[in-house]
Short mmCIF file of C-alpha atoms in Angstrom, two decimals:
data_model
loop_
_atom_site.label_atom_id
_atom_site.label_comp_id
_atom_site.label_asym_id
_atom_site.label_seq_id
_atom_site.Cartn_x
_atom_site.Cartn_y
_atom_site.Cartn_z
CA MET A 292 103.82 20.32 13.96
CA GLN A 293 102.91 23.88 14.86
CA ARG A 294 99.80 25.48 13.49
CA LYS A 295 99.40 29.22 12.95
CA ILE A 296 96.71 30.38 15.38
CA LEU A 297 94.98 33.67 16.06
CA LEU A 298 93.91 33.28 19.69
CA ILE A 299 91.27 35.72 20.93
CA ALA A 300 90.87 35.70 24.71
CA PRO A 301 89.53 39.06 25.95
CA ASP A 302 89.28 39.89 29.63
CA ILE A 303 85.75 38.97 30.67
CA PRO A 304 84.94 39.43 34.37
CA SER A 305 82.71 36.32 34.49
CA LEU A 306 85.47 34.04 33.12
CA PRO A 307 87.94 32.78 35.75
CA ARG A 308 91.36 34.08 34.64
CA LEU A 309 93.43 31.33 36.25
CA ARG A 310 91.66 28.65 34.23
CA THR A 311 91.49 30.48 30.92
CA ASP A 312 95.15 31.48 31.31
CA ALA A 313 96.01 27.77 31.56
CA GLU A 314 94.34 27.07 28.21
CA VAL A 315 95.96 30.10 26.59
CA SER A 316 99.38 29.05 27.85
CA THR A 317 98.98 25.53 26.47
CA ILE A 318 98.06 26.86 23.05
CA GLN A 319 101.00 29.29 23.05
CA ARG A 320 103.49 26.60 24.09
CA ASN A 321 102.47 24.26 21.31
CA HIS A 322 101.72 26.53 18.37
CA ASP A 323 102.75 29.67 16.49
CA THR A 324 100.23 31.90 18.24
CA ARG A 325 99.23 35.53 18.05
CA LEU A 326 97.30 36.36 21.22
CA LEU A 327 94.70 39.10 21.51
CA SER A 328 93.98 39.51 25.22
CA GLY A 329 93.13 42.21 27.73
CA VAL A 330 90.96 44.84 26.08
CA VAL A 331 90.02 43.41 22.67
CA ARG A 332 87.95 45.35 20.14
CA SER A 333 86.57 44.32 16.75
CA GLU A 334 89.17 46.62 15.15
CA ASP A 335 91.94 44.60 16.82
CA VAL A 336 90.61 41.36 15.35
CA THR A 337 90.27 42.89 11.89
CA ALA A 338 93.82 44.24 12.04
CA ALA A 339 95.23 40.87 13.08
CA ILE A 340 93.39 39.07 10.26
CA THR A 341 94.66 41.50 7.63
CA GLU A 342 98.25 41.58 8.91
CA ASP A 343 98.99 37.85 8.85
CA ASP A 344 97.77 34.45 7.66
CA TYR A 345 96.31 31.95 10.11
CA GLN A 346 95.17 28.35 9.93
CA ILE A 347 92.98 28.55 13.03
CA ILE A 348 90.95 31.30 14.69
CA TRP A 349 90.42 30.28 18.32
CA PHE A 350 88.02 32.04 20.71
CA VAL A 351 88.15 31.74 24.50
CA THR A 352 85.23 33.89 25.62
CA HIS A 353 81.41 33.91 25.82
CA GLY A 354 79.32 33.02 22.79
CA ALA A 355 75.69 33.20 21.69
CA ALA A 356 73.69 32.70 18.51
CA ASP A 357 74.47 36.23 17.29
CA GLY A 358 78.23 36.28 17.91
CA VAL A 359 81.00 36.16 20.50
CA ARG A 360 81.85 38.57 23.30
CA LEU A 361 84.83 40.89 23.15
CA THR A 362 85.68 43.28 25.99
CA ASP A 363 82.95 45.89 25.53
CA GLU A 364 81.09 44.67 22.45
CA ASN A 365 79.85 41.63 20.58
CA LEU A 366 81.65 40.40 17.47
CA SER A 367 78.79 39.60 15.10
CA VAL A 368 78.29 36.33 13.27
CA GLU A 369 78.59 38.26 10.00
CA ALA A 370 82.06 39.43 11.02
CA LEU A 371 83.02 35.89 12.05
CA ILE A 372 82.00 34.58 8.63
CA GLN A 373 84.08 37.26 6.90
CA TYR A 374 87.14 36.41 9.01
CA ALA A 375 86.68 32.68 8.45
CA LYS A 376 86.62 33.23 4.68
CA SER A 377 90.28 34.30 4.73
CA ASP A 378 92.18 32.11 2.28
CA THR A 379 94.38 30.33 4.82
CA VAL A 380 91.80 29.71 7.58
CA GLU A 381 91.06 26.00 7.96
CA ALA A 382 89.21 25.93 11.27
CA VAL A 383 87.44 28.12 13.81
CA ILE A 384 87.26 26.94 17.42
CA PHE A 385 84.58 28.39 19.68
CA ASN A 386 85.52 27.48 23.24
CA THR A 387 82.59 29.52 24.42
CA CYS A 388 79.11 28.70 25.69
CA GLU A 389 76.16 27.63 23.54
CA SER A 390 77.84 28.57 20.26
CA GLU A 391 76.31 25.92 17.96
CA PRO A 392 73.94 28.22 15.98
CA LEU A 393 76.69 30.67 15.05
CA ALA A 394 79.14 27.81 14.43
CA LEU A 395 76.75 26.23 11.94
CA ARG A 396 76.49 29.51 10.05
CA VAL A 397 80.26 30.01 10.02
CA SER A 398 80.90 26.45 8.86
CA GLY A 399 78.18 26.59 6.22
CA GLU A 400 78.93 30.01 4.75
CA ALA A 401 82.73 30.06 5.07
CA ALA A 402 83.28 26.33 4.38
CA VAL A 403 85.68 25.80 7.27
CA ASN A 404 85.96 23.20 10.02
CA VAL A 405 84.33 24.33 13.25
CA ILE A 406 84.45 23.06 16.82
CA CYS A 407 81.85 24.54 19.16
CA THR A 408 79.85 24.05 22.34
CA ILE A 409 76.20 23.00 22.25
CA ALA A 410 75.27 23.96 25.83
CA LEU A 411 76.55 25.78 28.88
CA VAL A 412 79.96 24.30 29.67
CA ASP A 413 81.71 24.39 33.02
CA ASN A 414 84.85 26.48 32.71
CA GLY A 415 87.01 23.60 33.94
CA ASP A 416 85.61 21.33 31.22
CA ALA A 417 86.23 24.03 28.61
CA VAL A 418 89.84 24.51 29.67
CA ARG A 419 90.49 20.77 29.70
CA LEU A 420 89.02 20.27 26.22
CA GLY A 421 90.88 23.29 24.84
CA SER A 422 94.20 22.24 26.33
CA LEU A 423 93.94 18.63 25.17
CA LEU A 424 92.90 19.75 21.70
CA ALA A 425 95.84 22.16 21.46
CA VAL A 426 98.29 19.37 22.21
CA LYS A 427 96.59 16.91 19.85
CA LEU A 428 96.75 19.42 17.02
CA THR A 429 100.55 19.27 17.14
CA GLU A 430 100.24 15.87 15.45
CA ASP A 431 100.02 15.57 11.68
CA ILE A 432 96.31 14.69 11.69
CA ASP A 433 93.18 16.43 10.45
CA TYR A 434 90.85 18.45 12.63
CA ARG A 435 88.18 15.78 12.86
CA ASP A 436 90.66 13.17 14.09
CA ALA A 437 92.06 15.60 16.65
CA TYR A 438 88.58 16.39 17.93
CA ASP A 439 87.56 12.71 18.11
CA ALA A 440 90.72 11.92 20.08
CA VAL A 441 89.93 14.35 22.91
CA SER A 442 86.12 14.43 23.08
CA SER A 443 83.88 11.97 24.87
CA GLY A 444 80.66 10.34 23.73
CA SER A 445 78.63 12.64 25.97
CA SER A 446 80.64 15.72 25.08
CA LEU A 447 78.93 19.10 25.01
CA TYR A 448 81.10 19.97 22.01
CA ARG A 449 80.45 19.31 18.35
CA PHE A 450 82.58 19.17 15.21
CA TYR A 451 81.24 20.42 11.87
CA GLY A 452 83.35 19.74 8.82
CA ILE A 453 84.00 21.66 5.64
CA HIS A 454 81.46 19.55 3.76
CA SER A 455 78.52 20.89 5.77
CA THR A 456 75.53 21.55 3.54
CA ARG A 457 75.57 25.32 3.10
CA SER A 458 71.81 25.73 2.80
CA ALA A 459 71.07 23.89 6.03
CA TYR A 460 74.36 24.54 7.87
CA HIS A 461 74.27 20.92 8.96
CA ASN A 462 76.75 18.09 8.47
CA THR A 463 74.79 14.90 8.88
CA ALA A 464 77.86 12.71 9.06
CA ASN A 465 79.45 14.66 11.88
CA SER A 466 76.49 15.75 13.95
CA ALA A 467 74.78 14.05 16.86
CA MET A 468 71.10 13.00 16.75
CA PRO A 469 68.91 14.60 14.04
CA SER A 470 66.79 17.53 15.15
CA LEU A 471 62.99 17.57 15.34
CA ASP A 472 62.89 19.67 12.16
CA ASP A 473 64.94 17.02 10.34
CA ASP A 474 62.52 14.31 11.51
CA VAL A 475 59.49 16.32 10.36
CA ARG A 476 61.02 16.90 6.92
CA ALA A 477 61.82 13.20 6.56
CA LEU A 478 58.27 12.22 7.58
CA LYS A 479 56.72 14.66 5.11
CA GLU A 480 58.87 13.26 2.28
CA ALA A 481 57.88 9.70 3.20
CA VAL A 482 54.16 10.52 3.20
CA PHE A 483 53.81 13.18 0.50
CA GLY A 484 56.92 12.45 -1.58
CA LEU A 485 59.64 14.78 -2.76
CA TYR A 486 57.95 17.46 -4.88
CA GLY A 487 54.81 15.31 -4.87
CA ILE A 488 56.53 12.21 -6.27
CA GLY A 489 57.26 8.84 -4.69
CA GLY A 490 55.49 9.28 -1.36
CA LEU A 491 53.15 6.91 0.44
CA ILE A 492 50.09 8.76 -0.89
CA GLN A 493 51.24 8.43 -4.51
CA ARG A 494 52.13 4.74 -4.13
CA THR A 495 48.78 3.98 -2.48
CA ALA A 496 46.88 5.75 -5.28
CA LYS A 497 48.63 3.59 -7.89
CA MET A 498 47.70 0.43 -6.02
#
Protein backbone atom coordinates (compact mmCIF):
# COMPACT_ATOMS: atom_id res chain seq x y z
CA MET A 1 0.00 0.00 0.00
CA GLN A 2 1.09 3.56 -0.65
CA ARG A 3 0.78 6.19 2.02
CA LYS A 4 0.34 9.90 1.32
CA ILE A 5 3.49 11.62 2.56
CA LEU A 6 4.64 15.21 2.79
CA LEU A 7 8.43 14.85 2.73
CA ILE A 8 10.42 17.88 3.88
CA ALA A 9 14.12 17.64 3.05
CA PRO A 10 15.67 21.12 2.73
CA ASP A 11 19.21 21.65 1.52
CA ILE A 12 21.37 21.80 4.63
CA PRO A 13 25.12 22.16 4.02
CA SER A 14 26.03 19.92 6.99
CA LEU A 15 23.87 17.02 5.72
CA PRO A 16 25.57 14.80 3.11
CA ARG A 17 23.36 15.05 0.00
CA LEU A 18 24.25 11.65 -1.45
CA ARG A 19 22.98 9.87 1.65
CA THR A 20 19.88 11.95 2.24
CA ASP A 21 19.02 11.69 -1.46
CA ALA A 22 19.05 7.90 -1.09
CA GLU A 23 16.45 8.07 1.70
CA VAL A 24 14.33 10.57 -0.23
CA SER A 25 14.41 8.38 -3.33
CA THR A 26 13.31 5.30 -1.38
CA ILE A 27 10.35 7.16 0.10
CA GLN A 28 9.35 8.52 -3.32
CA ARG A 29 9.56 5.10 -4.99
CA ASN A 30 7.31 3.47 -2.43
CA HIS A 31 4.74 6.12 -1.57
CA ASP A 32 2.57 8.93 -2.93
CA THR A 33 5.00 11.67 -1.98
CA ARG A 34 5.08 15.44 -2.23
CA LEU A 35 8.70 16.54 -1.79
CA LEU A 36 9.78 19.92 -0.48
CA SER A 37 13.51 20.20 -1.14
CA GLY A 38 16.10 22.79 -2.07
CA VAL A 39 15.21 26.11 -0.48
CA VAL A 40 12.33 25.37 1.91
CA ARG A 41 10.58 28.09 3.91
CA SER A 42 7.86 27.87 6.55
CA GLU A 43 5.45 29.36 3.98
CA ASP A 44 6.15 26.42 1.66
CA VAL A 45 5.26 23.92 4.37
CA THR A 46 2.08 25.79 5.27
CA ALA A 47 1.02 25.92 1.61
CA ALA A 48 1.61 22.20 1.15
CA ILE A 49 -0.41 21.34 4.26
CA THR A 50 -3.36 23.48 3.16
CA GLU A 51 -3.33 22.29 -0.45
CA ASP A 52 -3.57 18.54 0.13
CA ASP A 53 -4.22 15.83 2.72
CA TYR A 54 -1.38 13.71 4.07
CA GLN A 55 -1.10 10.70 6.33
CA ILE A 56 2.54 11.29 7.22
CA ILE A 57 4.72 14.38 7.60
CA TRP A 58 8.34 13.25 7.25
CA PHE A 59 11.36 15.45 8.05
CA VAL A 60 14.90 14.79 6.83
CA THR A 61 16.87 17.64 8.37
CA HIS A 62 18.32 18.85 11.69
CA GLY A 63 16.16 18.95 14.81
CA ALA A 64 16.31 20.38 18.32
CA ALA A 65 13.98 20.83 21.27
CA ASP A 66 12.50 24.02 19.81
CA GLY A 67 11.85 22.82 16.25
CA VAL A 68 13.39 21.60 13.00
CA ARG A 69 15.70 23.34 10.56
CA LEU A 70 14.54 24.60 7.19
CA THR A 71 16.89 26.32 4.75
CA ASP A 72 17.30 29.70 6.47
CA GLU A 73 15.03 29.41 9.50
CA ASN A 74 13.73 27.12 12.19
CA LEU A 75 10.23 25.66 11.98
CA SER A 76 8.95 26.04 15.54
CA VAL A 77 7.46 23.28 17.65
CA GLU A 78 4.23 25.30 17.78
CA ALA A 79 4.02 25.21 13.98
CA LEU A 80 4.75 21.48 13.97
CA ILE A 81 1.88 20.87 16.39
CA GLN A 82 -0.49 22.90 14.21
CA TYR A 83 0.52 20.94 11.10
CA ALA A 84 0.20 17.61 12.91
CA LYS A 85 -3.35 18.49 13.98
CA SER A 86 -4.52 18.34 10.36
CA ASP A 87 -7.42 15.90 10.17
CA THR A 88 -5.71 13.28 8.00
CA VAL A 89 -2.25 13.26 9.62
CA GLU A 90 -1.57 9.96 11.38
CA ALA A 91 2.17 10.17 12.00
CA VAL A 92 5.11 12.58 12.04
CA ILE A 93 8.60 11.19 11.45
CA PHE A 94 11.58 13.20 12.64
CA ASN A 95 14.65 11.72 10.97
CA THR A 96 16.70 14.46 12.54
CA CYS A 97 19.05 14.68 15.50
CA GLU A 98 18.01 14.80 19.16
CA SER A 99 14.35 15.45 18.39
CA GLU A 100 12.73 13.65 21.35
CA PRO A 101 11.60 16.75 23.33
CA LEU A 102 9.77 18.28 20.37
CA ALA A 103 8.43 14.86 19.33
CA LEU A 104 6.89 14.35 22.76
CA ARG A 105 5.14 17.70 22.51
CA VAL A 106 3.85 16.99 19.01
CA SER A 107 2.62 13.52 19.98
CA GLY A 108 1.02 14.77 23.19
CA GLU A 109 -0.69 17.89 21.86
CA ALA A 110 -1.63 16.70 18.36
CA ALA A 111 -2.40 13.07 19.33
CA VAL A 112 -0.44 11.54 16.45
CA ASN A 113 2.11 8.74 16.19
CA VAL A 114 5.67 10.04 16.24
CA ILE A 115 9.03 8.47 15.42
CA CYS A 116 12.06 10.48 16.50
CA THR A 117 15.73 10.35 17.43
CA ILE A 118 16.87 10.53 21.06
CA ALA A 119 20.54 11.41 20.43
CA LEU A 120 22.96 12.44 17.73
CA VAL A 121 22.61 9.89 14.93
CA ASP A 122 25.20 9.11 12.28
CA ASN A 123 23.83 10.12 8.90
CA GLY A 124 24.34 6.60 7.54
CA ASP A 125 22.27 5.15 10.39
CA ALA A 126 19.56 7.74 9.78
CA VAL A 127 19.36 6.95 6.07
CA ARG A 128 19.24 3.21 6.72
CA LEU A 129 16.45 3.52 9.30
CA GLY A 130 14.47 5.91 7.08
CA SER A 131 14.81 3.73 4.00
CA LEU A 132 13.87 0.51 5.79
CA LEU A 133 10.91 2.22 7.45
CA ALA A 134 9.67 3.58 4.12
CA VAL A 135 9.63 0.10 2.62
CA LYS A 136 8.01 -1.46 5.69
CA LEU A 137 5.23 1.12 5.62
CA THR A 138 4.11 -0.25 2.25
CA GLU A 139 2.67 -3.20 4.18
CA ASP A 140 -0.81 -3.07 5.68
CA ILE A 141 0.44 -2.73 9.26
CA ASP A 142 0.27 0.03 11.86
CA TYR A 143 3.05 2.47 12.57
CA ARG A 144 4.20 0.78 15.76
CA ASP A 145 4.59 -2.59 14.03
CA ALA A 146 6.51 -0.97 11.17
CA TYR A 147 8.85 0.77 13.60
CA ASP A 148 9.42 -2.40 15.66
CA ALA A 149 10.25 -4.33 12.49
CA VAL A 150 13.14 -2.05 11.49
CA SER A 151 14.55 -0.78 14.79
CA SER A 152 17.03 -2.55 17.04
CA GLY A 153 17.04 -2.97 20.80
CA SER A 154 19.78 -0.36 21.13
CA SER A 155 18.22 1.99 18.61
CA LEU A 156 18.65 5.73 19.04
CA TYR A 157 15.09 6.14 17.77
CA ARG A 158 11.86 6.06 19.73
CA PHE A 159 8.20 5.54 18.88
CA TYR A 160 5.47 7.45 20.71
CA GLY A 161 1.90 6.42 20.03
CA ILE A 162 -1.35 8.32 19.82
CA HIS A 163 -2.25 7.30 23.38
CA SER A 164 0.58 9.32 24.91
CA THR A 165 -0.55 11.10 28.06
CA ARG A 166 -1.04 14.68 26.92
CA SER A 167 -0.10 16.29 30.22
CA ALA A 168 3.23 14.48 30.46
CA TYR A 169 3.87 13.88 26.74
CA HIS A 170 5.00 10.41 27.67
CA ASN A 171 3.77 6.99 26.55
CA THR A 172 4.87 4.57 29.22
CA ALA A 173 4.07 1.50 27.15
CA ASN A 174 6.17 2.58 24.20
CA SER A 175 9.08 4.36 25.82
CA ALA A 176 12.42 3.03 26.98
CA MET A 177 13.55 3.22 30.63
CA PRO A 178 11.68 5.67 32.92
CA SER A 179 13.37 9.01 33.48
CA LEU A 180 14.80 10.24 36.78
CA ASP A 181 11.79 12.54 37.19
CA ASP A 182 9.45 9.55 36.82
CA ASP A 183 11.40 7.66 39.49
CA VAL A 184 11.28 10.62 41.89
CA ARG A 185 7.51 11.00 41.42
CA ALA A 186 6.98 7.28 42.05
CA LEU A 187 9.13 7.40 45.20
CA LYS A 188 7.26 10.41 46.56
CA GLU A 189 3.91 8.67 46.01
CA ALA A 190 5.17 5.54 47.76
CA VAL A 191 6.38 7.50 50.81
CA PHE A 192 3.89 10.37 51.09
CA GLY A 193 0.93 8.88 49.23
CA LEU A 194 -1.13 10.33 46.42
CA TYR A 195 -2.63 13.59 47.71
CA GLY A 196 -1.55 12.55 51.21
CA ILE A 197 -3.38 9.20 51.14
CA GLY A 198 -2.05 5.65 51.10
CA GLY A 199 1.67 6.32 51.48
CA LEU A 200 4.17 4.66 53.77
CA ILE A 201 3.89 7.50 56.30
CA GLN A 202 0.10 7.16 56.54
CA ARG A 203 0.24 3.36 56.84
CA THR A 204 2.92 3.55 59.54
CA ALA A 205 0.87 6.08 61.54
CA LYS A 206 -2.13 3.72 61.52
CA MET A 207 -0.01 0.87 62.80
